[in-house]
XYZ file of C-alpha atoms in Angstrom:
772
model
C 0.070 -0.117 0.137
C 1.789 3.500 -0.473
C -1.082 6.639 -0.153
C 1.189 9.905 -1.004
C -0.381 12.121 1.468
C 2.130 15.680 1.617
C -1.141 17.259 2.831
C -0.532 18.491 6.395
C -3.504 17.073 8.007
C -4.253 20.096 10.713
C -7.247 19.702 13.517
C -8.770 22.298 14.549
C -11.426 23.780 17.005
C -15.048 25.085 15.013
C -16.719 28.202 16.092
C -12.679 29.011 18.738
C -13.497 32.341 18.471
C -17.084 32.080 20.622
C -14.261 31.790 22.804
C -14.037 35.265 22.386
C -16.290 36.820 21.834
C -19.378 35.578 23.521
C -20.370 33.998 27.110
C -18.821 30.620 28.560
C -19.345 28.325 31.218
C -17.039 26.345 33.041
C -15.931 23.361 31.456
C -17.765 24.284 28.207
C -16.410 21.995 24.882
C -17.109 22.883 21.387
C -19.210 20.166 19.785
C -16.906 19.817 17.103
C -13.837 19.207 16.553
C -12.818 18.492 12.845
C -9.336 16.911 10.918
C -9.525 18.273 7.451
C -8.727 16.224 4.756
C -8.223 18.355 1.573
C -5.335 17.741 -0.415
C -3.461 15.329 -2.312
C -5.554 12.016 -3.109
C -4.427 9.090 -5.645
C -6.738 8.189 -8.751
C -7.142 6.358 -11.435
C -10.053 7.163 -13.960
C -12.275 3.603 -14.538
C -13.729 3.827 -17.685
C -14.735 0.519 -18.483
C -15.911 -0.017 -14.700
C -13.934 -2.799 -13.799
C -12.893 -1.367 -9.863
C -14.850 -3.272 -7.987
C -13.582 -6.293 -9.972
C -9.865 -5.769 -9.339
C -10.882 -4.454 -5.657
C -9.421 -1.183 -5.993
C -11.568 -0.613 -2.826
C -9.777 -2.926 -0.763
C -7.152 -2.090 1.636
C -4.029 -4.561 0.354
C -4.486 -2.716 -3.272
C -1.747 -1.750 -4.764
C -2.241 1.946 -5.784
C 1.200 3.098 -6.682
C 0.722 3.249 -10.037
C -2.273 5.986 -9.299
C -1.650 9.051 -9.949
C -2.162 12.392 -7.604
C -5.328 14.755 -7.302
C -6.562 17.514 -5.217
C -8.872 17.626 -2.742
C -11.648 19.153 -3.860
C -11.427 19.337 -6.762
C -12.834 17.742 -10.248
C -11.358 15.598 -12.348
C -12.456 17.585 -15.627
C -10.087 20.604 -15.265
C -7.606 21.851 -13.063
C -5.982 18.639 -12.376
C -2.871 17.154 -13.960
C -4.401 13.365 -14.092
C -5.362 10.899 -17.126
C -8.981 11.120 -18.532
C -10.925 9.419 -21.717
C -11.796 13.003 -22.582
C -11.927 16.168 -20.767
C -15.067 15.837 -20.644
C -15.002 12.405 -18.802
C -18.474 11.218 -17.553
C -17.526 7.685 -15.645
C -16.195 6.463 -12.503
C -13.092 8.006 -11.002
C -11.486 6.183 -7.929
C -9.651 8.884 -5.148
C -7.897 6.654 -2.140
C -6.031 7.650 1.046
C -4.699 7.612 4.095
C -5.893 8.731 7.812
C -3.923 8.633 10.588
C -6.396 9.917 13.388
C -5.417 11.347 16.684
C -5.135 9.105 19.240
C -7.262 10.926 22.106
C -9.905 10.646 19.345
C -9.858 6.468 20.291
C -13.256 6.264 22.416
C -15.096 8.637 20.825
C -18.138 9.323 18.764
C -16.120 9.911 14.993
C -17.686 11.096 11.607
C -16.505 10.924 8.381
C -18.350 14.376 6.366
C -18.171 14.537 2.709
C -19.522 18.390 1.927
C -19.949 16.872 -1.918
C -19.213 14.022 -4.300
C -20.154 14.150 -7.578
C -22.939 12.462 -8.771
C -22.558 9.227 -7.130
C -20.402 8.255 -3.826
C -19.533 4.947 -3.006
C -17.004 4.746 0.707
C -15.183 2.696 2.106
C -13.079 2.663 5.463
C -10.532 -0.310 6.059
C -12.252 -2.563 3.471
C -15.622 -1.739 5.107
C -18.639 -0.342 2.421
C -18.913 2.321 4.641
C -23.065 3.922 2.035
C -23.626 4.839 -0.735
C -24.792 9.222 -1.462
C -27.000 10.058 -4.881
C -26.912 13.685 -5.537
C -23.452 15.810 -6.622
C -24.431 19.314 -4.122
C -25.213 18.712 -0.663
C -23.358 17.607 1.939
C -23.392 13.350 3.428
C -21.661 11.472 6.162
C -21.079 8.361 7.802
C -20.239 6.779 10.945
C -17.144 5.719 11.833
C -17.062 5.185 15.369
C -16.397 1.195 15.146
C -14.800 1.236 11.289
C -11.499 2.872 12.209
C -8.733 2.558 13.316
C -6.740 3.712 16.186
C -3.201 1.886 16.493
C -2.251 2.173 12.016
C -3.382 3.482 8.925
C -6.334 4.256 7.653
C -7.124 3.363 4.119
C -9.871 5.657 2.828
C -11.468 4.963 -0.841
C -14.315 6.592 -2.312
C -15.666 5.612 -6.082
C -17.480 8.696 -8.021
C -19.810 8.079 -10.675
C -21.266 11.500 -13.009
C -22.460 9.165 -15.580
C -25.244 10.890 -17.032
C -28.705 9.089 -17.414
C -31.584 9.475 -17.384
C -34.050 8.511 -13.936
C -31.813 10.850 -12.325
C -31.123 14.749 -11.231
C -29.221 16.165 -13.271
C -30.409 13.354 -15.621
C -29.381 12.306 -19.097
C -28.686 16.470 -21.034
C -27.561 19.368 -19.121
C -26.328 22.108 -20.107
C -23.658 22.970 -18.035
C -20.774 20.164 -17.219
C -21.401 17.764 -14.483
C -17.599 18.058 -12.896
C -17.482 15.081 -11.145
C -14.828 14.160 -8.671
C -15.101 14.886 -4.400
C -15.832 18.883 -5.680
C -16.244 20.382 -2.014
C -14.110 19.860 1.630
C -13.811 16.318 2.880
C -13.638 15.506 7.141
C -13.118 13.914 9.952
C -15.029 15.254 12.647
C -14.879 14.447 16.663
C -18.187 14.527 17.479
C -18.795 14.805 22.196
C -21.576 11.820 23.711
C -24.790 13.846 22.783
C -24.301 16.348 20.005
C -26.393 18.305 17.691
C -27.927 16.449 14.700
C -30.391 19.147 13.263
C -31.322 22.794 14.300
C -34.035 25.228 12.566
C -34.363 28.535 13.622
C -37.738 30.367 12.372
C -38.776 34.106 12.760
C -42.110 33.935 12.847
C -43.166 36.771 14.085
C -40.959 40.136 12.090
C -41.941 43.648 13.170
C -38.935 46.735 13.861
C -40.236 46.588 17.494
C -40.385 43.034 18.343
C -39.571 39.977 16.925
C -40.279 35.925 17.645
C -37.237 33.648 17.218
C -38.485 29.589 17.367
C -35.721 27.265 17.075
C -36.510 22.741 16.869
C -33.705 21.374 18.217
C -32.600 18.126 17.536
C -30.203 15.432 19.754
C -28.505 12.793 19.035
C -26.426 9.712 21.203
C -26.024 8.349 24.027
C -29.663 7.663 24.934
C -29.075 7.718 28.573
C -27.374 11.116 28.722
C -30.164 12.320 26.533
C -32.792 11.413 29.034
C -31.232 14.051 31.416
C -29.868 16.258 29.011
C -31.062 20.058 30.048
C -30.536 22.319 26.276
C -30.341 26.564 26.592
C -30.349 28.813 23.718
C -28.724 32.424 23.723
C -29.075 35.140 21.266
C -26.150 37.355 20.692
C -25.712 39.933 18.870
C -22.283 41.976 17.810
C -21.081 39.801 20.621
C -23.805 40.693 22.920
C -26.509 38.206 24.726
C -30.037 39.599 24.081
C -32.740 36.988 24.724
C -32.114 33.342 26.492
C -34.530 30.329 26.357
C -34.651 26.719 27.560
C -35.479 23.307 26.511
C -35.666 21.707 23.063
C -38.092 24.355 21.381
C -37.635 26.979 23.240
C -39.297 30.327 21.738
C -37.678 33.631 22.365
C -38.573 37.350 21.749
C -36.093 40.373 20.750
C -36.620 43.485 21.273
C -36.454 46.192 19.046
C -34.438 43.664 16.371
C -32.377 44.570 13.970
C -33.286 42.206 10.536
C -31.635 41.600 8.150
C -32.317 42.344 4.261
C -30.194 42.888 1.396
C -29.222 47.273 2.405
C -28.577 45.858 6.240
C -28.139 41.985 6.191
C -27.272 41.840 9.409
C -26.930 39.063 10.913
C -27.431 37.457 15.060
C -25.293 33.826 16.393
C -27.827 31.683 17.674
C -26.310 29.792 21.199
C -27.452 25.982 22.120
C -25.461 24.333 25.214
C -26.698 21.541 26.927
C -24.862 19.246 29.664
C -22.998 15.769 28.733
C -21.382 14.408 32.302
C -19.322 17.870 34.128
C -19.582 19.520 31.065
C -21.434 21.778 28.704
C -21.290 21.520 24.613
C -21.441 24.453 22.754
C -23.370 24.311 19.236
C -23.586 28.402 17.615
C -25.297 29.081 13.737
C -25.754 32.610 12.642
C -29.544 33.470 11.014
C -31.264 36.696 9.868
C -34.540 38.314 11.468
C -36.366 38.965 8.372
C -39.936 37.463 6.944
C -40.852 37.066 3.145
C -43.877 36.874 1.775
C -46.078 37.923 -1.200
C -49.375 40.241 -0.935
C -51.343 39.861 -4.534
C -48.561 40.234 -7.365
C -46.388 41.956 -5.022
C -43.511 41.020 -3.254
C -43.252 41.514 0.610
C -39.372 41.820 3.291
C -39.771 42.479 5.895
C -43.338 44.642 5.444
C -42.218 46.801 2.711
C -42.781 46.055 -1.183
C -39.160 44.930 -2.950
C -38.173 44.303 -6.504
C -35.773 42.464 -6.996
C -32.902 42.649 -9.843
C -30.403 39.729 -9.938
C -27.865 37.815 -11.480
C -27.610 34.152 -11.592
C -24.749 32.182 -11.637
C -23.262 28.603 -11.668
C -20.848 26.491 -9.646
C -17.888 27.438 -12.678
C -14.836 28.982 -13.179
C -12.025 28.182 -15.445
C -8.973 25.809 -14.648
C -11.828 25.071 -11.298
C -14.945 23.161 -12.275
C -16.924 23.075 -9.780
C -14.719 23.454 -7.165
C -14.895 26.783 -6.917
C -12.140 28.224 -4.585
C -13.190 30.153 -1.608
C -11.888 33.252 -2.928
C -12.902 33.045 -5.974
C -16.803 32.699 -4.568
C -16.495 35.753 -2.142
C -15.596 37.724 -6.166
C -18.457 36.586 -7.955
C -20.917 37.538 -5.059
C -19.480 40.603 -4.299
C -19.576 41.332 -8.330
C -22.650 41.391 -8.201
C -23.463 43.338 -5.077
C -21.110 46.078 -6.644
C -23.657 45.780 -9.858
C -26.311 47.297 -7.819
C -28.325 43.585 -7.124
C -30.008 42.478 -4.168
C -30.308 38.612 -5.636
C -28.756 35.635 -6.764
C -30.188 33.266 -8.650
C -27.679 29.582 -7.982
C -29.150 27.682 -10.598
C -29.539 24.764 -11.243
C -28.928 23.148 -7.889
C -27.201 23.261 -4.347
C -24.494 25.722 -4.279
C -22.104 25.268 -1.817
C -22.706 26.099 1.681
C -19.974 29.021 1.125
C -21.914 30.518 -1.501
C -24.536 30.947 1.291
C -22.545 32.080 3.520
C -21.711 35.376 1.837
C -25.104 35.784 0.669
C -26.080 36.437 4.228
C -23.099 38.658 5.240
C -23.118 40.999 1.987
C -27.342 41.172 1.672
C -27.962 38.454 -1.689
C -31.418 37.537 -1.798
C -31.511 33.566 -3.078
C -33.323 31.251 -5.238
C -32.053 27.727 -4.390
C -32.918 25.148 -6.875
C -33.325 21.263 -6.838
C -30.924 19.483 -9.960
C -34.565 18.677 -12.207
C -34.283 20.013 -15.298
C -35.780 19.079 -18.702
C -36.789 15.260 -17.578
C -38.803 14.119 -19.404
C -42.612 13.447 -17.921
C -42.092 9.628 -17.780
C -39.309 10.116 -15.274
C -40.950 12.626 -13.116
C -44.109 10.376 -12.524
C -41.637 7.483 -11.624
C -41.572 6.602 -8.134
C -38.258 5.151 -8.377
C -37.062 8.591 -9.991
C -39.315 10.686 -6.528
C -37.341 7.969 -3.962
C -34.072 8.226 -4.738
C -33.645 11.332 -5.957
C -36.311 14.038 -6.099
C -37.069 13.893 -2.087
C -33.421 12.916 -0.601
C -32.230 16.480 -3.033
C -35.543 18.249 -0.972
C -34.674 16.218 2.658
C -30.651 17.279 1.740
C -31.015 20.967 0.545
C -33.941 22.487 2.834
C -31.867 21.317 6.097
C -28.349 21.837 5.392
C -29.219 25.496 4.375
C -32.747 26.152 6.445
C -30.816 28.982 8.929
C -30.103 31.066 5.952
C -32.090 34.193 6.035
C -30.771 35.252 2.249
C -33.115 32.205 0.711
C -36.089 33.483 0.220
C -36.972 30.315 -2.275
C -36.906 27.082 -2.827
C -37.125 25.619 -6.051
C -38.113 22.191 -7.287
C -37.025 22.364 -11.148
C -36.368 23.483 -13.543
C -37.239 24.022 -17.505
C -39.777 20.634 -16.792
C -43.152 22.184 -18.179
C -43.880 21.505 -22.476
C -46.844 22.713 -23.128
C -46.604 26.216 -24.750
C -49.590 29.278 -24.263
C -50.734 28.751 -20.985
C -52.565 25.990 -21.599
C -52.878 22.742 -19.034
C -49.963 20.937 -18.913
C -49.306 17.132 -19.295
C -51.045 15.219 -16.108
C -47.251 14.098 -14.870
C -46.041 17.129 -14.983
C -49.071 18.564 -12.502
C -48.761 15.882 -9.824
C -45.038 16.537 -9.760
C -45.183 19.911 -8.984
C -47.865 19.733 -6.562
C -46.444 17.110 -5.018
C -42.958 18.700 -4.327
C -44.487 21.708 -3.551
C -46.494 19.876 -1.515
C -43.502 18.505 0.660
C -41.667 20.691 0.233
C -44.348 23.665 2.822
C -44.518 20.316 4.893
C -40.962 20.718 5.679
C -41.041 24.980 5.595
C -43.351 26.627 5.053
C -41.451 30.135 6.296
C -40.279 30.449 2.057
C -41.696 31.091 -1.230
C -41.881 27.346 -2.618
C -41.430 28.045 -6.963
C -39.929 26.515 -9.894
C -38.639 27.685 -13.453
C -41.597 27.695 -16.457
C -40.234 28.070 -19.725
C -41.693 31.434 -20.790
C -45.914 30.823 -21.489
C -45.494 26.883 -20.591
C -46.655 25.547 -17.236
C -50.756 26.120 -16.905
C -51.863 23.652 -14.416
C -48.856 24.325 -12.599
C -48.872 27.803 -11.408
C -51.090 27.431 -8.690
C -49.477 25.779 -6.529
C -46.670 28.470 -6.831
C -46.288 31.592 -4.089
C -44.538 33.489 -7.492
C -44.789 32.689 -11.060
C -40.866 32.374 -11.574
C -40.123 32.343 -16.192
C -37.170 32.273 -18.190
C -37.938 34.699 -20.786
C -35.963 34.791 -23.776
C -37.836 35.718 -26.550
C -35.618 36.658 -28.940
C -33.356 33.773 -28.388
C -34.774 30.303 -26.922
C -38.631 31.360 -26.919
C -39.393 32.859 -30.204
C -37.255 34.452 -32.470
C -39.012 38.372 -31.317
C -37.666 40.243 -28.606
C -39.870 42.815 -28.120
C -42.533 39.277 -28.065
C -42.358 39.510 -24.122
C -44.175 42.148 -22.868
C -47.603 40.725 -25.111
C -46.156 37.242 -24.016
C -46.324 37.974 -20.306
C -49.963 40.192 -20.405
C -51.185 36.575 -21.360
C -49.376 34.723 -18.216
C -50.786 37.805 -15.888
C -54.227 37.649 -17.679
C -54.118 33.336 -16.948
C -53.191 34.070 -13.372
C -53.848 37.796 -12.437
C -53.172 37.294 -8.757
C -49.932 36.115 -8.754
C -46.525 37.851 -9.183
C -44.534 36.822 -12.569
C -40.915 37.057 -11.545
C -38.329 36.750 -14.447
C -36.120 34.481 -13.289
C -34.026 34.123 -16.809
C -33.292 36.420 -18.966
C -30.525 35.782 -21.968
C -28.740 35.662 -24.743
C -25.529 34.520 -25.730
C -22.086 36.861 -27.532
C -18.036 36.900 -28.358
C -16.497 39.788 -26.907
C -15.269 40.397 -30.428
C -18.337 39.679 -32.557
C -19.666 43.292 -33.202
C -22.818 43.496 -36.057
C -25.374 46.874 -35.954
C -27.555 46.792 -33.543
C -30.398 46.344 -35.635
C -28.589 43.588 -37.387
C -30.135 40.630 -34.515
C -27.351 38.382 -35.338
C -27.129 36.101 -32.952
C -23.632 35.712 -30.654
C -23.134 38.824 -31.418
C -22.779 41.842 -28.823
C -24.811 44.456 -29.705
C -28.068 41.797 -30.266
C -27.244 40.061 -26.572
C -27.186 43.714 -25.831
C -30.493 44.591 -27.113
C -32.119 41.213 -26.083
C -31.584 42.400 -22.507
C -32.358 46.353 -22.775
C -35.690 45.062 -24.087
C -36.069 42.194 -21.843
C -35.417 44.677 -18.859
C -37.216 47.296 -19.147
C -40.370 46.162 -20.877
C -40.384 44.273 -17.005
C -40.212 47.150 -15.411
C -42.825 49.088 -16.717
C -44.761 45.891 -16.068
C -43.598 46.093 -12.289
C -47.763 46.620 -10.837
C -47.583 42.220 -11.392
C -43.867 41.515 -11.929
C -41.431 41.465 -8.852
C -37.810 41.442 -10.867
C -35.459 40.282 -13.381
C -32.810 38.039 -13.767
C -29.641 38.021 -15.949
C -28.594 35.356 -17.068
C -25.560 34.616 -16.737
C -22.723 36.757 -14.531
C -19.598 34.670 -16.630
C -19.695 32.517 -19.145
C -19.751 28.895 -18.223
C -18.490 25.212 -19.631
C -21.730 23.909 -20.994
C -22.835 20.122 -21.145
C -24.817 20.875 -24.478
C -24.823 24.300 -25.437
C -21.985 26.965 -26.409
C -22.345 28.881 -22.754
C -21.756 32.315 -23.569
C -24.674 34.101 -21.751
C -21.747 35.606 -19.320
C -20.972 39.239 -19.037
C -17.787 38.401 -18.251
C -15.776 35.694 -19.551
C -15.446 31.824 -17.804
C -11.564 33.772 -16.776
C -13.993 36.978 -15.203
C -10.561 38.602 -17.281
C -12.729 39.595 -20.093
C -15.454 42.567 -19.612
C -18.679 42.909 -22.131
C -19.856 46.203 -22.994
C -23.360 44.945 -22.058
C -21.812 44.707 -18.735
C -22.367 48.728 -18.318
C -26.012 48.091 -19.523
C -26.841 45.939 -16.719
C -24.488 48.144 -14.093
C -26.202 50.700 -15.164
C -29.895 49.628 -15.588
C -29.254 47.659 -11.783
C -28.014 51.404 -10.525
C -30.460 53.171 -7.715
C -34.155 54.111 -7.542
C -35.582 56.245 -9.912
C -34.545 54.815 -12.890
C -35.422 56.604 -16.455
C -36.821 53.865 -19.057
C -36.117 53.973 -23.118
C -39.286 51.431 -24.235
C -38.567 51.236 -28.150
C -40.124 49.305 -30.548
C -37.254 48.636 -32.928
C -33.681 48.972 -33.502
C -33.814 49.615 -37.714
C -35.413 52.341 -39.103
C -35.625 54.004 -42.869
C -35.257 56.995 -44.320
C -38.729 58.753 -44.109
C -39.870 56.941 -40.547
C -39.864 57.923 -37.619
C -37.672 57.437 -34.946
C -40.568 56.354 -31.890
C -39.723 55.350 -27.856
C -41.323 56.726 -25.025
C -39.947 57.577 -21.847
C -40.871 56.250 -18.885
C -39.783 56.409 -14.761
C -39.617 53.430 -12.667
C -38.633 54.463 -8.729
C -39.251 52.036 -6.331
C -38.600 54.353 -3.353
C -41.321 55.233 -0.938
C -40.664 59.057 -1.432
C -41.778 61.071 -4.746
C -39.333 63.346 -6.920
C -41.023 66.833 -8.200
C -40.097 69.247 -11.024
C -37.202 65.605 -12.798
C -35.524 67.515 -16.118
C -35.178 64.965 -19.211
C -32.566 66.164 -21.539
C -32.576 64.014 -24.194
C -30.197 64.428 -28.010
C -29.606 62.057 -30.792
C -26.482 61.424 -32.079
C -25.368 60.775 -35.607
C -22.188 60.491 -38.332
C -22.473 63.951 -38.646
C -22.535 64.928 -34.269
C -26.103 65.226 -32.403
C -28.835 65.772 -34.829
C -32.006 66.215 -32.585
C -32.904 66.737 -28.455
C -35.515 68.171 -26.773
C -36.578 68.081 -22.908
C -39.456 66.702 -20.595
C -40.797 67.388 -16.706
C -41.586 65.085 -15.027
C -42.906 64.097 -11.172
C -41.527 61.216 -9.856
C -44.473 58.804 -7.942
C -43.576 57.147 -5.036
C -43.754 53.287 -6.001
C -44.405 54.226 -8.920
C -43.197 53.028 -13.378
C -45.294 56.140 -15.281
C -44.435 56.831 -18.981
C -43.507 60.015 -18.775
C -44.008 61.450 -23.059
C -42.459 59.871 -26.317
C -39.186 60.945 -28.227
C -40.604 61.426 -31.703
C -37.758 62.076 -35.201
C -38.538 62.406 -38.023
C -35.513 60.869 -39.892
C -33.780 62.935 -42.763
C -32.065 61.041 -45.964
C -28.890 62.187 -45.301
C -28.241 60.416 -42.320
C -27.526 56.999 -42.053
C -26.095 54.031 -39.682
C -25.496 53.361 -36.072
C -27.449 56.754 -34.649
C -27.524 57.094 -30.441
C -30.135 58.601 -28.196
C -28.803 59.669 -25.071
C -30.808 60.647 -22.097
C -30.428 62.575 -18.598
C -32.633 62.522 -15.836
C -32.018 65.403 -13.252
C -33.599 66.847 -9.745
C -35.187 70.539 -9.624
C -31.664 71.340 -8.334
C -29.869 70.254 -11.810
C -28.828 66.881 -9.636
C -27.789 63.799 -12.306
C -29.824 61.364 -11.520
C -30.223 59.067 -13.957
C -28.583 58.017 -17.667
C -29.772 56.097 -20.588
C -28.678 54.916 -24.086
C -30.769 52.996 -26.787
C -29.227 52.626 -30.095
C -30.356 52.096 -33.401
C -29.423 51.679 -36.661
C -31.010 53.811 -40.302
C -30.949 52.597 -43.299
C -28.443 49.564 -43.189
C -27.171 47.806 -40.107
C -23.795 49.558 -38.755
C -21.076 48.399 -36.373
C -20.776 51.602 -32.987
C -17.101 52.309 -31.763
C -16.502 51.271 -29.132
C -13.733 52.776 -26.537
C -12.598 51.391 -23.339
C -11.897 53.998 -20.370
C -9.089 52.436 -18.285
C -8.853 54.306 -15.207
C -5.647 52.887 -13.273
C -3.129 54.346 -9.979
C 0.368 55.224 -10.862
C 1.031 51.351 -9.968
C -1.775 50.601 -13.061
C -4.230 49.361 -10.100
C -7.882 49.507 -11.367
C -9.930 52.358 -9.719
C -13.408 51.807 -9.330
C -16.116 54.290 -9.144
C -14.310 56.693 -10.698
C -16.304 59.408 -13.913
C -15.129 59.607 -17.202
C -17.608 62.047 -19.046
C -17.364 62.196 -23.118
C -20.225 64.736 -25.175
C -22.285 65.966 -22.226
C -22.843 61.932 -20.901
C -20.832 60.023 -17.786
C -20.849 57.003 -16.878
C -19.110 55.105 -14.018
C -16.023 52.963 -14.393
C -16.567 49.681 -13.229
C -14.355 46.579 -10.276
C -11.336 45.928 -13.512
C -11.753 49.909 -13.596
C -13.004 50.350 -17.090
C -15.777 52.092 -18.790
C -16.965 51.419 -22.712
C -18.511 54.163 -24.426
C -20.749 54.089 -27.991
C -19.541 56.223 -30.446
C -19.589 56.988 -34.110
C -16.608 57.760 -35.384
C -14.669 61.182 -34.415
C -12.011 62.494 -32.002
C -13.154 63.047 -28.534
C -12.643 64.343 -25.457
C -12.341 62.609 -22.291
C -13.147 64.241 -19.027
C -12.043 61.763 -15.507
C -12.589 62.076 -12.031
C -10.703 60.324 -9.013
C -11.549 61.828 -5.385
C -11.854 65.370 -6.868
C -8.713 65.608 -9.170
C -9.424 65.734 -13.321
C -7.823 64.668 -16.041
C -8.259 65.293 -19.848
C -7.751 63.514 -22.243
C -8.687 63.345 -26.404
C -9.480 59.693 -27.997
C -9.946 58.648 -31.406
C -12.323 55.988 -32.564
C -13.401 54.587 -35.505
C -17.030 53.209 -36.324
C -17.082 49.087 -36.048
C -14.023 49.484 -34.261
C -13.189 48.648 -29.950
C -10.432 50.914 -28.765
C -9.247 51.764 -25.435
C -7.375 54.190 -23.822
C -5.803 54.582 -19.852
C -5.686 57.291 -17.587
C -3.239 56.849 -14.667
C -4.124 58.848 -11.336
């Protein structure tokens, strides 16, 4: 037996910081001590599935010829291992040595995997521990009677990521099913009585007083359990504020700090129980918040909320689905920086690390099981329900219950098949009813939904709290993006008292593929940009029954069956499409100025007409706002005008129509630019609309990059060209779409100003850098 174990095994006490932050009891011990089993394991692919017959699972098997692989990780990417192809799906074997501390002898020992994709079989010292189906949730085995303290222990894992029908995800998916041990692995020592489950609920929420209820489930020595005493304490920033007793305490918090995207206040819930002469302590973070619907609107903590968000996959270049902690944080902070208040984690339960950060920075979450486009026959299968669907729901809800960021449980994605709002096949209706009923039996504090494409799903919507809709008009669902408004109106007319939530709005593009805005060429950045502009703004003006919009996706992904170029960033998070600026602008703080168009291509003699709307989620209005608009073409400014309007609280309102008779002496790329200022002249919002006259013509794109003297990017710098001001993104860059010409560029950073000039040529991309 020869298993390389180059990584140091470190023992750490979970939640050690609480010793210093919170009140403790004499002889108090943490509820878990852990050893990380991350690091270098031995690996061998098994495409012919011979491992069992050749006894690769046994202790005395010679694995000296096997290759090293990093855990967590995936064999499909970022590893120097031999597999039949980069997109190999099949069986892979892992082996390593465990050498537990001698003083753990006689204790409760648990082996815990945070995720293995997709099916895991596990052996320790020739003993088969069991099987786990589902590649996105944690599972554990009691190894107290199997682990040996007198010699090295051999741990073996067989992972199988084969795509098959009658499992979730099934035989065909549009993300890559990265195989292997993709999340952390631990060996854990538990006390004689330990925490099995803890559910923290906040059923009554107000700024004056809120109720916290807990359900505490302990497990362990039956004799000790009979005499256990349980205490609960709630802390805010280290200060004890309330307490309770028993397995099901109800605790009142006076003047609570509520959790929301704007104020993501987190409390610490401490459960203590006695084991012999010691006290065991378990800590968990939670937030006080309430999510609900009232008619066609969504409410958080008693206030209306509009969701504007980004969807992501757990996917990154050179990592696959085994995304590092720093990359997870970077992605979520980028999303938050775009002024998003929501993230769709699709289409499966993400690593708990994502949820911890969403809790911390204030991002609302849609969490879903990977029932993705499964067939009617699969959805009706009792075997699939019992082996895959129900366990996925159990795992997701139990493991992620206490995360305040999660407001939606989703039971499926795009399984519905009947268009036009007509009733779905009965197998699909039955699945949605059964799964949503089951979710509510586990958790009645959150909203339940699923993603039903476009107008599909009739007959299932009545079982949903919110009608989750991927709306891909102009791409998957119809050739015309402008169908989105009338089609959403039809859905609303069928279910007039239910909120509609656009959980996917997408196109695909390659960063260097530029065409005219009227060309509607798939995979061009301009068509991708047009789709998102139309989708988002045509839905925003329907805020009376549409409760939010979601961009699909933050970054390109390695697709299973599609090209996967949905992102506003590339997969490496290095290259930015100018669509990033569109989303950043439309997601900027309210009030917003929206441009509602019906086409982007015009002929000489036609009128270019677009409607201007204001969109305001604020509880206060603004009087005397001035909107100035102007149209630019190849000869500079061609027309301009103004509107004055009052913006009402919580409203979407049409304020006027920009109408321009197109002359015969202009052609190609044009832009309509708009600014909205308050009565004092302070800028509230900008917006733009791009169109072609007579012929399609790709715009000139000027990227302005603002850096410091060491070339570090400077986000939030203001850049002005031709009276139009934008703000740099997290990369210190901002794009302007322009005609051929020489332009003065003015940049400001923290009170300092610089001017420069840039040449732009129509149809070309250029960049200038300004240093501060």
